[in-house]
Structure formats: structure tokens, C-alpha cells
Amino acid sequence: MKLLSLEGRHPFEQNTEDYFFPINRFKSILIALLSPDKQNSHLFQRFKEFTEYLDVVYYTWKQLPLLTKTTANNNTIFALNYLDLIDAIPMTKDIQENRKLFCARQDGAKPHESFDYVHTRKSINKVWNCVMLWEMKEPIHKKVLIVLLERVLPHLEKPIQLTDFLMDSLDFGGPIGLLALQGVFTLIQKHNITYPNVYEKLYSMFEPEIFHTKFKARLFYLADIFLSSTHLPENLVAAFVKRLARLSLVAPPQDAVIILYFIGNMI
């Protein structure tokens, strides 16, 4: 990346403009990061150091739709690297206010392209449309849901189109079902979709296995939101209390304490 910055400041070919971004060299860096042979999680942590620069973020999003491979269906490593890269890039409007450029040839230089959120959002939507065409093997499926919920969903132009994907994901159960339930809740809360069986799905998530996953905090978070209403039928609340009380008998001690507090709030 330092060589990239140097080439931007001192182009090999004569260039009289104040700003030059070596897009071909940058593309080769992205291709190397998106290796189909090994996961590069540690490299994406290093790449994050450069995402404070507006031009790096802009050109990454601009290149990502071109680097999406249909072969991701047959290559889990490439797909996970691709999702890690998406996860590493800022998406909020805050980056637009920074205006720091990685390849500016002089202070105050202005690029010839407009680095704004509108362009970034279009690229995010193009990228995610490509991702949704992948075959969802379990590790990819889980990572897709995590990146969707934590990073991408607020920036999608038509999040309602994810309804079928999330509904189908609910049937997987386990961590995938739990993540999908969080996505469904977001659509219910912010986009007014209806899902009449949401409490049945939430109830079915409370299994002993959930305490051995890193997603148990999400489950209690969702349960707290869904069950905080004062207008829920008494038999529904009683069913959850009974289920949780039984789980407290087999849950790890630290989780049993949380369950008991949770039951106390419901009664």
C-alpha cells in the first residue's frame, strides 16, 4: 500500500493533475487479498488501517462488483475473504467528512471523481446483489448474515427483497436461524413486514445448545425486545418462563444467572 501511495504521488507516466490513483495496482492488491487458496483475515486487519482514506474506500467499493466471482459457489475460502473485505470497509457517511486522500500529490489536492455516499451506496447494493446469488454453504451462510446485519442492511435500497432469504434461513435453526431472526425483526421493526410465527421461532431457539455458541447474547437481546411488550397474552409469557426455567437447570452458571434475571423481569 505504501508503494501505491508513492505511485499516486509520483506517477510513472507524466501527469499534470493534482491527484492520481493507480487503480490497476490497487486492483492487483485486492485480487491478492481475495485469494481462493487461503483465508487472509490477518491481512484485512492491516487493510483496515488504510480505510481512513476516502479514495481507498471509494475505489475499493468501485472495484468490488467487478471482483465478485460466480466461482464463489465452489470456493468457500474466496467467499469468506470477500465477506471479510466487505466487513473491513467503512460504509457510513462519516468517511465522507474526513476527506483524507491516500494518493494526493499535494495538500489540498482534489480528485477528479466525486467521492460521495450516493456512489458508495450504489456500489454496496451492486456487491450485495452479487453475494445473494452465491450458493449458501453453512460457513458462507453464517458470515453473510453477520455482515448483512452488522454492516450492510442499513445501506440497501430495497431491504424488503431479503425477506425470502431471511425466512428460508430461519428454517436452518441454530446460529443461522438466530441471525436470520434478528434480520426478520429488523424488517418487522423498520419496514413493516409481518411474520405471524415470530414468537414460535423465538421459542424454538431456546435450546441447551445455544449456550455453547457466541450468539447467545443476540438471543437474549431479541427475546428482551420481543417479550418486553405489556400486551402479550399471559399464556405466551408463561410458556417462555417455563422454557427458560427448565433451561436454567442445564445452563452454565453465568448463563443461569442471566436467565433468572430475565424470568424475574417477565413475571
PDB file of C-alpha atoms in Angstrom:
ATOM      1  CA  MET A   1       0.000   0.000   0.000  1.00  0.00           C
ATOM      2  CA  LYS A   2       2.921   2.347   0.620  1.00  0.00           C
ATOM      3  CA  LEU A   3       4.105   1.715  -2.930  1.00  0.00           C
ATOM      4  CA  LEU A   4       0.592   2.530  -4.096  1.00  0.00           C
ATOM      5  CA  SER A   5       0.735   5.859  -2.298  1.00  0.00           C
ATOM      6  CA  LEU A   6       4.156   6.636  -3.761  1.00  0.00           C
ATOM      7  CA  GLU A   7       2.978   5.827  -7.272  1.00  0.00           C
ATOM      8  CA  GLY A   8      -0.036   8.067  -6.744  1.00  0.00           C
ATOM      9  CA  ARG A   9       2.196  10.927  -5.669  1.00  0.00           C
ATOM     10  CA  HIS A  10       4.862  10.251  -8.302  1.00  0.00           C
ATOM     11  CA  PRO A  11       3.219   8.546 -11.325  1.00  0.00           C
ATOM     12  CA  PHE A  12       5.412   6.577 -13.717  1.00  0.00           C
ATOM     13  CA  GLU A  13       3.789   8.390 -16.619  1.00  0.00           C
ATOM     14  CA  GLN A  14       3.838  12.154 -16.791  1.00  0.00           C
ATOM     15  CA  ASN A  15       0.702  13.521 -15.182  1.00  0.00           C
ATOM     16  CA  THR A  16      -0.059  17.171 -14.564  1.00  0.00           C
ATOM     17  CA  GLU A  17      -3.141  16.627 -12.413  1.00  0.00           C
ATOM     18  CA  ASP A  18      -3.034  17.207  -8.661  1.00  0.00           C
ATOM     19  CA  TYR A  19      -4.489  13.796  -7.992  1.00  0.00           C
ATOM     20  CA  PHE A  20      -3.769  10.356  -9.428  1.00  0.00           C
ATOM     21  CA  PHE A  21      -4.880   6.974  -8.086  1.00  0.00           C
ATOM     22  CA  PRO A  22      -3.078   3.904  -9.543  1.00  0.00           C
ATOM     23  CA  ILE A  23      -6.203   1.827  -9.983  1.00  0.00           C
ATOM     24  CA  ASN A  24      -4.510  -1.123 -11.740  1.00  0.00           C
ATOM     25  CA  ARG A  25      -2.002  -1.627  -8.952  1.00  0.00           C
ATOM     26  CA  PHE A  26      -4.770  -1.284  -6.385  1.00  0.00           C
ATOM     27  CA  LYS A  27      -6.859  -3.881  -8.199  1.00  0.00           C
ATOM     28  CA  SER A  28      -3.963  -6.340  -8.061  1.00  0.00           C
ATOM     29  CA  ILE A  29      -3.773  -5.805  -4.280  1.00  0.00           C
ATOM     30  CA  LEU A  30      -7.474  -6.553  -3.910  1.00  0.00           C
ATOM     31  CA  ILE A  31      -7.161  -9.680  -6.059  1.00  0.00           C
ATOM     32  CA  ALA A  32      -4.332 -10.905  -3.829  1.00  0.00           C
ATOM     33  CA  LEU A  33      -6.438 -10.265  -0.722  1.00  0.00           C
ATOM     34  CA  LEU A  34      -9.316 -12.219  -2.254  1.00  0.00           C
ATOM     35  CA  SER A  35      -7.260 -15.369  -2.545  1.00  0.00           C
ATOM     36  CA  PRO A  36      -9.174 -18.566  -3.350  1.00  0.00           C
ATOM     37  CA  ASP A  37      -6.459 -20.622  -1.634  1.00  0.00           C
ATOM     38  CA  LYS A  38      -6.088 -19.226   1.883  1.00  0.00           C
ATOM     39  CA  GLN A  39      -8.023 -17.044   4.286  1.00  0.00           C
ATOM     40  CA  ASN A  40      -6.469 -13.633   4.806  1.00  0.00           C
ATOM     41  CA  SER A  41      -8.206 -12.465   7.974  1.00  0.00           C
ATOM     42  CA  HIS A  42      -4.946 -11.062   9.366  1.00  0.00           C
ATOM     43  CA  LEU A  43      -4.348  -9.058   6.180  1.00  0.00           C
ATOM     44  CA  PHE A  44      -7.790  -7.483   6.334  1.00  0.00           C
ATOM     45  CA  GLN A  45      -6.935  -6.213   9.800  1.00  0.00           C
ATOM     46  CA  ARG A  46      -3.927  -4.472   8.252  1.00  0.00           C
ATOM     47  CA  PHE A  47      -6.045  -3.229   5.360  1.00  0.00           C
ATOM     48  CA  LYS A  48      -8.374  -1.519   7.851  1.00  0.00           C
ATOM     49  CA  GLU A  49      -5.536   0.859   8.696  1.00  0.00           C
ATOM     50  CA  PHE A  50      -5.891   2.400   5.242  1.00  0.00           C
ATOM     51  CA  THR A  51      -9.672   2.707   5.247  1.00  0.00           C
ATOM     52  CA  GLU A  52      -9.491   6.106   6.907  1.00  0.00           C
ATOM     53  CA  TYR A  53      -8.621   7.439   3.449  1.00  0.00           C
ATOM     54  CA  LEU A  54     -11.575   8.397   1.317  1.00  0.00           C
ATOM     55  CA  ASP A  55     -10.034   7.381  -2.009  1.00  0.00           C
ATOM     56  CA  VAL A  56      -9.088   3.911  -0.737  1.00  0.00           C
ATOM     57  CA  VAL A  57     -12.668   3.334   0.427  1.00  0.00           C
ATOM     58  CA  TYR A  58     -14.166   4.710  -2.775  1.00  0.00           C
ATOM     59  CA  TYR A  59     -12.032   2.663  -5.157  1.00  0.00           C
ATOM     60  CA  THR A  60     -12.452  -0.484  -3.080  1.00  0.00           C
ATOM     61  CA  TRP A  61     -16.221  -0.235  -3.392  1.00  0.00           C
ATOM     62  CA  LYS A  62     -15.886   0.627  -7.065  1.00  0.00           C
ATOM     63  CA  GLN A  63     -13.782  -2.476  -7.758  1.00  0.00           C
ATOM     64  CA  LEU A  64     -15.656  -4.981  -5.601  1.00  0.00           C
ATOM     65  CA  PRO A  65     -18.567  -5.602  -8.012  1.00  0.00           C
ATOM     66  CA  LEU A  66     -16.014  -6.367 -10.732  1.00  0.00           C
ATOM     67  CA  LEU A  67     -14.189  -8.840  -8.500  1.00  0.00           C
ATOM     68  CA  THR A  68     -17.209 -10.891  -7.486  1.00  0.00           C
ATOM     69  CA  LYS A  69     -16.806 -14.378  -8.845  1.00  0.00           C
ATOM     70  CA  THR A  70     -19.524 -16.837  -9.618  1.00  0.00           C
ATOM     71  CA  THR A  71     -16.872 -19.390  -8.646  1.00  0.00           C
ATOM     72  CA  ALA A  72     -17.549 -18.371  -5.051  1.00  0.00           C
ATOM     73  CA  ASN A  73     -20.223 -21.054  -5.252  1.00  0.00           C
ATOM     74  CA  ASN A  74     -17.439 -23.616  -5.388  1.00  0.00           C
ATOM     75  CA  ASN A  75     -14.819 -21.810  -3.323  1.00  0.00           C
ATOM     76  CA  THR A  76     -15.645 -21.163   0.301  1.00  0.00           C
ATOM     77  CA  ILE A  77     -12.283 -19.516   1.002  1.00  0.00           C
ATOM     78  CA  PHE A  78     -12.761 -16.872  -1.692  1.00  0.00           C
ATOM     79  CA  ALA A  79     -16.287 -16.153  -0.455  1.00  0.00           C
ATOM     80  CA  LEU A  80     -15.140 -15.736   3.157  1.00  0.00           C
ATOM     81  CA  ASN A  81     -12.282 -13.462   2.079  1.00  0.00           C
ATOM     82  CA  TYR A  82     -14.726 -11.400   0.031  1.00  0.00           C
ATOM     83  CA  LEU A  83     -17.053 -11.024   3.006  1.00  0.00           C
ATOM     84  CA  ASP A  84     -14.125 -10.137   5.280  1.00  0.00           C
ATOM     85  CA  LEU A  85     -13.179  -7.381   2.854  1.00  0.00           C
ATOM     86  CA  ILE A  86     -16.726  -6.007   2.864  1.00  0.00           C
ATOM     87  CA  ASP A  87     -16.634  -6.105   6.651  1.00  0.00           C
ATOM     88  CA  ALA A  88     -13.388  -4.124   6.692  1.00  0.00           C
ATOM     89  CA  ILE A  89     -14.583  -1.179   4.601  1.00  0.00           C
ATOM     90  CA  PRO A  90     -16.397   1.797   6.157  1.00  0.00           C
ATOM     91  CA  MET A  91     -19.904   2.387   4.836  1.00  0.00           C
ATOM     92  CA  THR A  92     -21.174   5.297   6.876  1.00  0.00           C
ATOM     93  CA  LYS A  93     -21.281   8.906   5.782  1.00  0.00           C
ATOM     94  CA  ASP A  94     -18.627   9.775   8.373  1.00  0.00           C
ATOM     95  CA  ILE A  95     -15.866   8.767   5.976  1.00  0.00           C
ATOM     96  CA  GLN A  96     -17.125  11.392   3.525  1.00  0.00           C
ATOM     97  CA  GLU A  97     -16.473  14.129   6.070  1.00  0.00           C
ATOM     98  CA  ASN A  98     -12.879  13.049   6.586  1.00  0.00           C
ATOM     99  CA  ARG A  99     -11.674  13.980   3.082  1.00  0.00           C
ATOM    100  CA  LYS A 100      -8.230  12.455   3.702  1.00  0.00           C
ATOM    101  CA  LEU A 101      -6.688  11.170   0.478  1.00  0.00           C
ATOM    102  CA  PHE A 102      -4.100   8.417   0.299  1.00  0.00           C
ATOM    103  CA  CYS A 103      -2.714   9.366  -3.092  1.00  0.00           C
ATOM    104  CA  ALA A 104      -2.915  13.162  -3.112  1.00  0.00           C
ATOM    105  CA  ARG A 105       0.165  14.645  -4.786  1.00  0.00           C
ATOM    106  CA  GLN A 106      -0.041  17.770  -2.672  1.00  0.00           C
ATOM    107  CA  ASP A 107      -2.029  19.109   0.257  1.00  0.00           C
ATOM    108  CA  GLY A 108      -5.469  20.303  -0.725  1.00  0.00           C
ATOM    109  CA  ALA A 109      -5.496  18.318  -3.963  1.00  0.00           C
ATOM    110  CA  LYS A 110      -8.945  17.410  -5.217  1.00  0.00           C
ATOM    111  CA  PRO A 111      -9.738  14.197  -7.118  1.00  0.00           C
ATOM    112  CA  HIS A 112     -11.489  14.380 -10.456  1.00  0.00           C
ATOM    113  CA  GLU A 113     -14.162  11.942  -9.263  1.00  0.00           C
ATOM    114  CA  SER A 114     -16.878  12.699  -6.758  1.00  0.00           C
ATOM    115  CA  PHE A 115     -16.360  10.648  -3.595  1.00  0.00           C
ATOM    116  CA  ASP A 116     -19.811  10.764  -2.091  1.00  0.00           C
ATOM    117  CA  TYR A 117     -22.157   8.438  -0.231  1.00  0.00           C
ATOM    118  CA  VAL A 118     -24.536   8.136  -3.191  1.00  0.00           C
ATOM    119  CA  HIS A 119     -21.865   6.428  -5.301  1.00  0.00           C
ATOM    120  CA  THR A 120     -20.776   4.281  -2.376  1.00  0.00           C
ATOM    121  CA  ARG A 121     -24.321   3.130  -1.696  1.00  0.00           C
ATOM    122  CA  LYS A 122     -24.821   2.132  -5.324  1.00  0.00           C
ATOM    123  CA  SER A 123     -21.672   0.016  -5.153  1.00  0.00           C
ATOM    124  CA  ILE A 124     -22.784  -1.588  -1.882  1.00  0.00           C
ATOM    125  CA  ASN A 125     -26.064  -2.603  -3.493  1.00  0.00           C
ATOM    126  CA  LYS A 126     -24.322  -3.999  -6.580  1.00  0.00           C
ATOM    127  CA  VAL A 127     -21.974  -6.011  -4.395  1.00  0.00           C
ATOM    128  CA  TRP A 128     -24.734  -7.404  -2.220  1.00  0.00           C
ATOM    129  CA  ASN A 129     -26.864  -8.368  -5.210  1.00  0.00           C
ATOM    130  CA  CYS A 130     -23.908 -10.447  -6.399  1.00  0.00           C
ATOM    131  CA  VAL A 131     -23.433 -12.035  -2.972  1.00  0.00           C
ATOM    132  CA  MET A 132     -27.085 -13.086  -2.867  1.00  0.00           C
ATOM    133  CA  LEU A 133     -26.502 -15.200  -5.982  1.00  0.00           C
ATOM    134  CA  TRP A 134     -23.969 -17.405  -4.212  1.00  0.00           C
ATOM    135  CA  GLU A 135     -24.726 -20.906  -3.038  1.00  0.00           C
ATOM    136  CA  MET A 136     -25.066 -20.584   0.726  1.00  0.00           C
ATOM    137  CA  LYS A 137     -22.876 -23.265   2.252  1.00  0.00           C
ATOM    138  CA  GLU A 138     -23.023 -23.165   6.043  1.00  0.00           C
ATOM    139  CA  PRO A 139     -19.869 -21.095   6.792  1.00  0.00           C
ATOM    140  CA  ILE A 140     -20.711 -18.678   3.970  1.00  0.00           C
ATOM    141  CA  HIS A 141     -24.353 -18.504   5.032  1.00  0.00           C
ATOM    142  CA  LYS A 142     -23.418 -17.594   8.598  1.00  0.00           C
ATOM    143  CA  LYS A 143     -20.873 -14.978   7.527  1.00  0.00           C
ATOM    144  CA  VAL A 144     -23.306 -13.463   5.015  1.00  0.00           C
ATOM    145  CA  LEU A 145     -25.888 -12.988   7.762  1.00  0.00           C
ATOM    146  CA  ILE A 146     -23.360 -11.451  10.158  1.00  0.00           C
ATOM    147  CA  VAL A 147     -22.079  -8.956   7.589  1.00  0.00           C
ATOM    148  CA  LEU A 148     -25.625  -8.215   6.447  1.00  0.00           C
ATOM    149  CA  LEU A 149     -26.893  -7.464   9.948  1.00  0.00           C
ATOM    150  CA  GLU A 150     -23.870  -5.620  11.271  1.00  0.00           C
ATOM    151  CA  ARG A 151     -22.800  -3.662   8.211  1.00  0.00           C
ATOM    152  CA  VAL A 152     -24.852  -3.814   5.032  1.00  0.00           C
ATOM    153  CA  LEU A 153     -28.573  -3.793   5.841  1.00  0.00           C
ATOM    154  CA  PRO A 154     -28.976  -0.052   6.607  1.00  0.00           C
ATOM    155  CA  HIS A 155     -27.457   0.819   3.222  1.00  0.00           C
ATOM    156  CA  LEU A 156     -29.610  -1.384   0.995  1.00  0.00           C
ATOM    157  CA  GLU A 157     -32.096   0.382  -1.255  1.00  0.00           C
ATOM    158  CA  LYS A 158     -34.683  -2.415  -1.109  1.00  0.00           C
ATOM    159  CA  PRO A 159     -34.131  -4.446   2.069  1.00  0.00           C
ATOM    160  CA  ILE A 160     -37.611  -5.946   1.700  1.00  0.00           C
ATOM    161  CA  GLN A 161     -36.185  -8.117  -1.081  1.00  0.00           C
ATOM    162  CA  LEU A 162     -34.239 -10.001   1.599  1.00  0.00           C
ATOM    163  CA  THR A 163     -37.452 -11.276   3.186  1.00  0.00           C
ATOM    164  CA  ASP A 164     -37.483 -14.643   1.392  1.00  0.00           C
ATOM    165  CA  PHE A 165     -33.788 -15.203   2.088  1.00  0.00           C
ATOM    166  CA  LEU A 166     -34.236 -14.490   5.791  1.00  0.00           C
ATOM    167  CA  MET A 167     -37.405 -16.582   6.051  1.00  0.00           C
ATOM    168  CA  ASP A 168     -35.661 -19.537   4.418  1.00  0.00           C
ATOM    169  CA  SER A 169     -32.667 -19.058   6.723  1.00  0.00           C
ATOM    170  CA  LEU A 170     -34.928 -19.312   9.770  1.00  0.00           C
ATOM    171  CA  ASP A 171     -35.560 -22.964   8.959  1.00  0.00           C
ATOM    172  CA  PHE A 172     -31.877 -23.816   9.442  1.00  0.00           C
ATOM    173  CA  GLY A 173     -32.104 -23.315  13.186  1.00  0.00           C
ATOM    174  CA  GLY A 174     -29.011 -22.871  15.349  1.00  0.00           C
ATOM    175  CA  PRO A 175     -26.820 -19.786  14.846  1.00  0.00           C
ATOM    176  CA  ILE A 176     -28.027 -19.295  11.261  1.00  0.00           C
ATOM    177  CA  GLY A 177     -31.670 -19.324  12.350  1.00  0.00           C
ATOM    178  CA  LEU A 178     -30.920 -16.930  15.200  1.00  0.00           C
ATOM    179  CA  LEU A 179     -29.118 -14.467  12.925  1.00  0.00           C
ATOM    180  CA  ALA A 180     -31.976 -14.701  10.437  1.00  0.00           C
ATOM    181  CA  LEU A 181     -34.458 -13.999  13.227  1.00  0.00           C
ATOM    182  CA  GLN A 182     -32.604 -10.797  14.028  1.00  0.00           C
ATOM    183  CA  GLY A 183     -32.851  -9.811  10.368  1.00  0.00           C
ATOM    184  CA  VAL A 184     -36.574 -10.564  10.324  1.00  0.00           C
ATOM    185  CA  PHE A 185     -37.026  -8.463  13.450  1.00  0.00           C
ATOM    186  CA  THR A 186     -35.265  -5.542  11.750  1.00  0.00           C
ATOM    187  CA  LEU A 187     -37.600  -5.821   8.766  1.00  0.00           C
ATOM    188  CA  ILE A 188     -40.625  -6.022  11.084  1.00  0.00           C
ATOM    189  CA  GLN A 189     -39.481  -3.018  13.081  1.00  0.00           C
ATOM    190  CA  LYS A 190     -38.281  -0.736  10.286  1.00  0.00           C
ATOM    191  CA  HIS A 191     -40.058  -1.931   7.149  1.00  0.00           C
ATOM    192  CA  ASN A 192     -43.406  -3.156   8.483  1.00  0.00           C
ATOM    193  CA  ILE A 193     -43.300  -6.723   7.210  1.00  0.00           C
ATOM    194  CA  THR A 194     -45.487  -9.232   9.038  1.00  0.00           C
ATOM    195  CA  TYR A 195     -44.380 -12.616  10.334  1.00  0.00           C
ATOM    196  CA  PRO A 196     -47.069 -14.234  12.497  1.00  0.00           C
ATOM    197  CA  ASN A 197     -44.890 -17.121  13.734  1.00  0.00           C
ATOM    198  CA  VAL A 198     -42.125 -14.959  15.143  1.00  0.00           C
ATOM    199  CA  TYR A 199     -42.784 -15.985  18.765  1.00  0.00           C
ATOM    200  CA  GLU A 200     -42.814 -19.664  17.848  1.00  0.00           C
ATOM    201  CA  LYS A 201     -39.438 -19.255  16.165  1.00  0.00           C
ATOM    202  CA  LEU A 202     -38.049 -17.352  19.130  1.00  0.00           C
ATOM    203  CA  TYR A 203     -39.332 -20.050  21.497  1.00  0.00           C
ATOM    204  CA  SER A 204     -37.689 -22.784  19.439  1.00  0.00           C
ATOM    205  CA  MET A 205     -34.319 -21.005  19.683  1.00  0.00           C
ATOM    206  CA  PHE A 206     -34.090 -21.620  23.428  1.00  0.00           C
ATOM    207  CA  GLU A 207     -32.269 -24.932  23.345  1.00  0.00           C
ATOM    208  CA  PRO A 208     -29.336 -26.020  25.555  1.00  0.00           C
ATOM    209  CA  GLU A 209     -27.001 -25.881  22.538  1.00  0.00           C
ATOM    210  CA  ILE A 210     -27.403 -22.106  22.242  1.00  0.00           C
ATOM    211  CA  PHE A 211     -25.315 -21.578  25.383  1.00  0.00           C
ATOM    212  CA  HIS A 212     -22.297 -23.045  23.647  1.00  0.00           C
ATOM    213  CA  THR A 213     -22.320 -20.550  20.776  1.00  0.00           C
ATOM    214  CA  LYS A 214     -21.102 -16.971  20.665  1.00  0.00           C
ATOM    215  CA  PHE A 215     -24.547 -15.809  19.556  1.00  0.00           C
ATOM    216  CA  LYS A 216     -26.367 -16.374  22.849  1.00  0.00           C
ATOM    217  CA  ALA A 217     -26.188 -12.648  23.667  1.00  0.00           C
ATOM    218  CA  ARG A 218     -28.131 -11.934  20.474  1.00  0.00           C
ATOM    219  CA  LEU A 219     -30.821 -14.382  21.540  1.00  0.00           C
ATOM    220  CA  PHE A 220     -31.355 -12.691  24.889  1.00  0.00           C
ATOM    221  CA  TYR A 221     -31.280  -9.298  23.183  1.00  0.00           C
ATOM    222  CA  LEU A 222     -34.018 -10.349  20.755  1.00  0.00           C
ATOM    223  CA  ALA A 223     -36.029 -12.054  23.485  1.00  0.00           C
ATOM    224  CA  ASP A 224     -35.860  -8.926  25.626  1.00  0.00           C
ATOM    225  CA  ILE A 225     -37.245  -6.841  22.759  1.00  0.00           C
ATOM    226  CA  PHE A 226     -39.948  -9.291  21.710  1.00  0.00           C
ATOM    227  CA  LEU A 227     -41.119 -10.058  25.245  1.00  0.00           C
ATOM    228  CA  SER A 228     -40.975  -6.550  26.702  1.00  0.00           C
ATOM    229  CA  SER A 229     -44.462  -5.657  25.486  1.00  0.00           C
ATOM    230  CA  THR A 230     -47.121  -5.363  28.191  1.00  0.00           C
ATOM    231  CA  HIS A 231     -49.796  -6.569  25.751  1.00  0.00           C
ATOM    232  CA  LEU A 232     -48.576 -10.145  25.325  1.00  0.00           C
ATOM    233  CA  PRO A 233     -51.005 -12.948  26.255  1.00  0.00           C
ATOM    234  CA  GLU A 234     -50.341 -14.445  29.676  1.00  0.00           C
ATOM    235  CA  ASN A 235     -50.112 -17.974  28.299  1.00  0.00           C
ATOM    236  CA  LEU A 236     -47.368 -16.876  25.881  1.00  0.00           C
ATOM    237  CA  VAL A 237     -45.322 -15.295  28.664  1.00  0.00           C
ATOM    238  CA  ALA A 238     -45.903 -18.345  30.867  1.00  0.00           C
ATOM    239  CA  ALA A 239     -44.643 -20.647  28.106  1.00  0.00           C
ATOM    240  CA  PHE A 240     -41.393 -18.688  27.828  1.00  0.00           C
ATOM    241  CA  VAL A 241     -40.964 -18.575  31.616  1.00  0.00           C
ATOM    242  CA  LYS A 242     -41.401 -22.346  31.815  1.00  0.00           C
ATOM    243  CA  ARG A 243     -38.954 -22.944  28.961  1.00  0.00           C
ATOM    244  CA  LEU A 244     -36.348 -20.637  30.453  1.00  0.00           C
ATOM    245  CA  ALA A 245     -36.743 -22.118  33.933  1.00  0.00           C
ATOM    246  CA  ARG A 246     -36.008 -25.572  32.547  1.00  0.00           C
ATOM    247  CA  LEU A 247     -33.017 -24.264  30.633  1.00  0.00           C
ATOM    248  CA  SER A 248     -31.603 -22.669  33.780  1.00  0.00           C
ATOM    249  CA  LEU A 249     -31.183 -26.169  35.226  1.00  0.00           C
ATOM    250  CA  VAL A 250     -28.740 -27.202  32.496  1.00  0.00           C
ATOM    251  CA  ALA A 251     -27.210 -23.850  31.543  1.00  0.00           C
ATOM    252  CA  PRO A 252     -23.684 -22.836  32.599  1.00  0.00           C
ATOM    253  CA  PRO A 253     -23.723 -20.918  35.927  1.00  0.00           C
ATOM    254  CA  GLN A 254     -23.114 -17.498  34.371  1.00  0.00           C
ATOM    255  CA  ASP A 255     -25.940 -18.054  31.887  1.00  0.00           C
ATOM    256  CA  ALA A 256     -28.269 -19.419  34.560  1.00  0.00           C
ATOM    257  CA  VAL A 257     -27.943 -16.136  36.455  1.00  0.00           C
ATOM    258  CA  ILE A 258     -28.906 -14.177  33.334  1.00  0.00           C
ATOM    259  CA  ILE A 259     -31.886 -16.464  32.742  1.00  0.00           C
ATOM    260  CA  LEU A 260     -33.153 -15.980  36.299  1.00  0.00           C
ATOM    261  CA  TYR A 261     -32.909 -12.200  35.973  1.00  0.00           C
ATOM    262  CA  PHE A 262     -34.699 -12.479  32.648  1.00  0.00           C
ATOM    263  CA  ILE A 263     -37.506 -14.543  34.173  1.00  0.00           C
ATOM    264  CA  GLY A 264     -37.806 -12.033  37.007  1.00  0.00           C
ATOM    265  CA  ASN A 265     -38.332  -9.211  34.517  1.00  0.00           C
ATOM    266  CA  MET A 266     -41.040 -11.161  32.712  1.00  0.00           C
ATOM    267  CA  ILE A 267     -43.097 -12.082  35.757  1.00  0.00           C
TER     268      ILE A 267
END
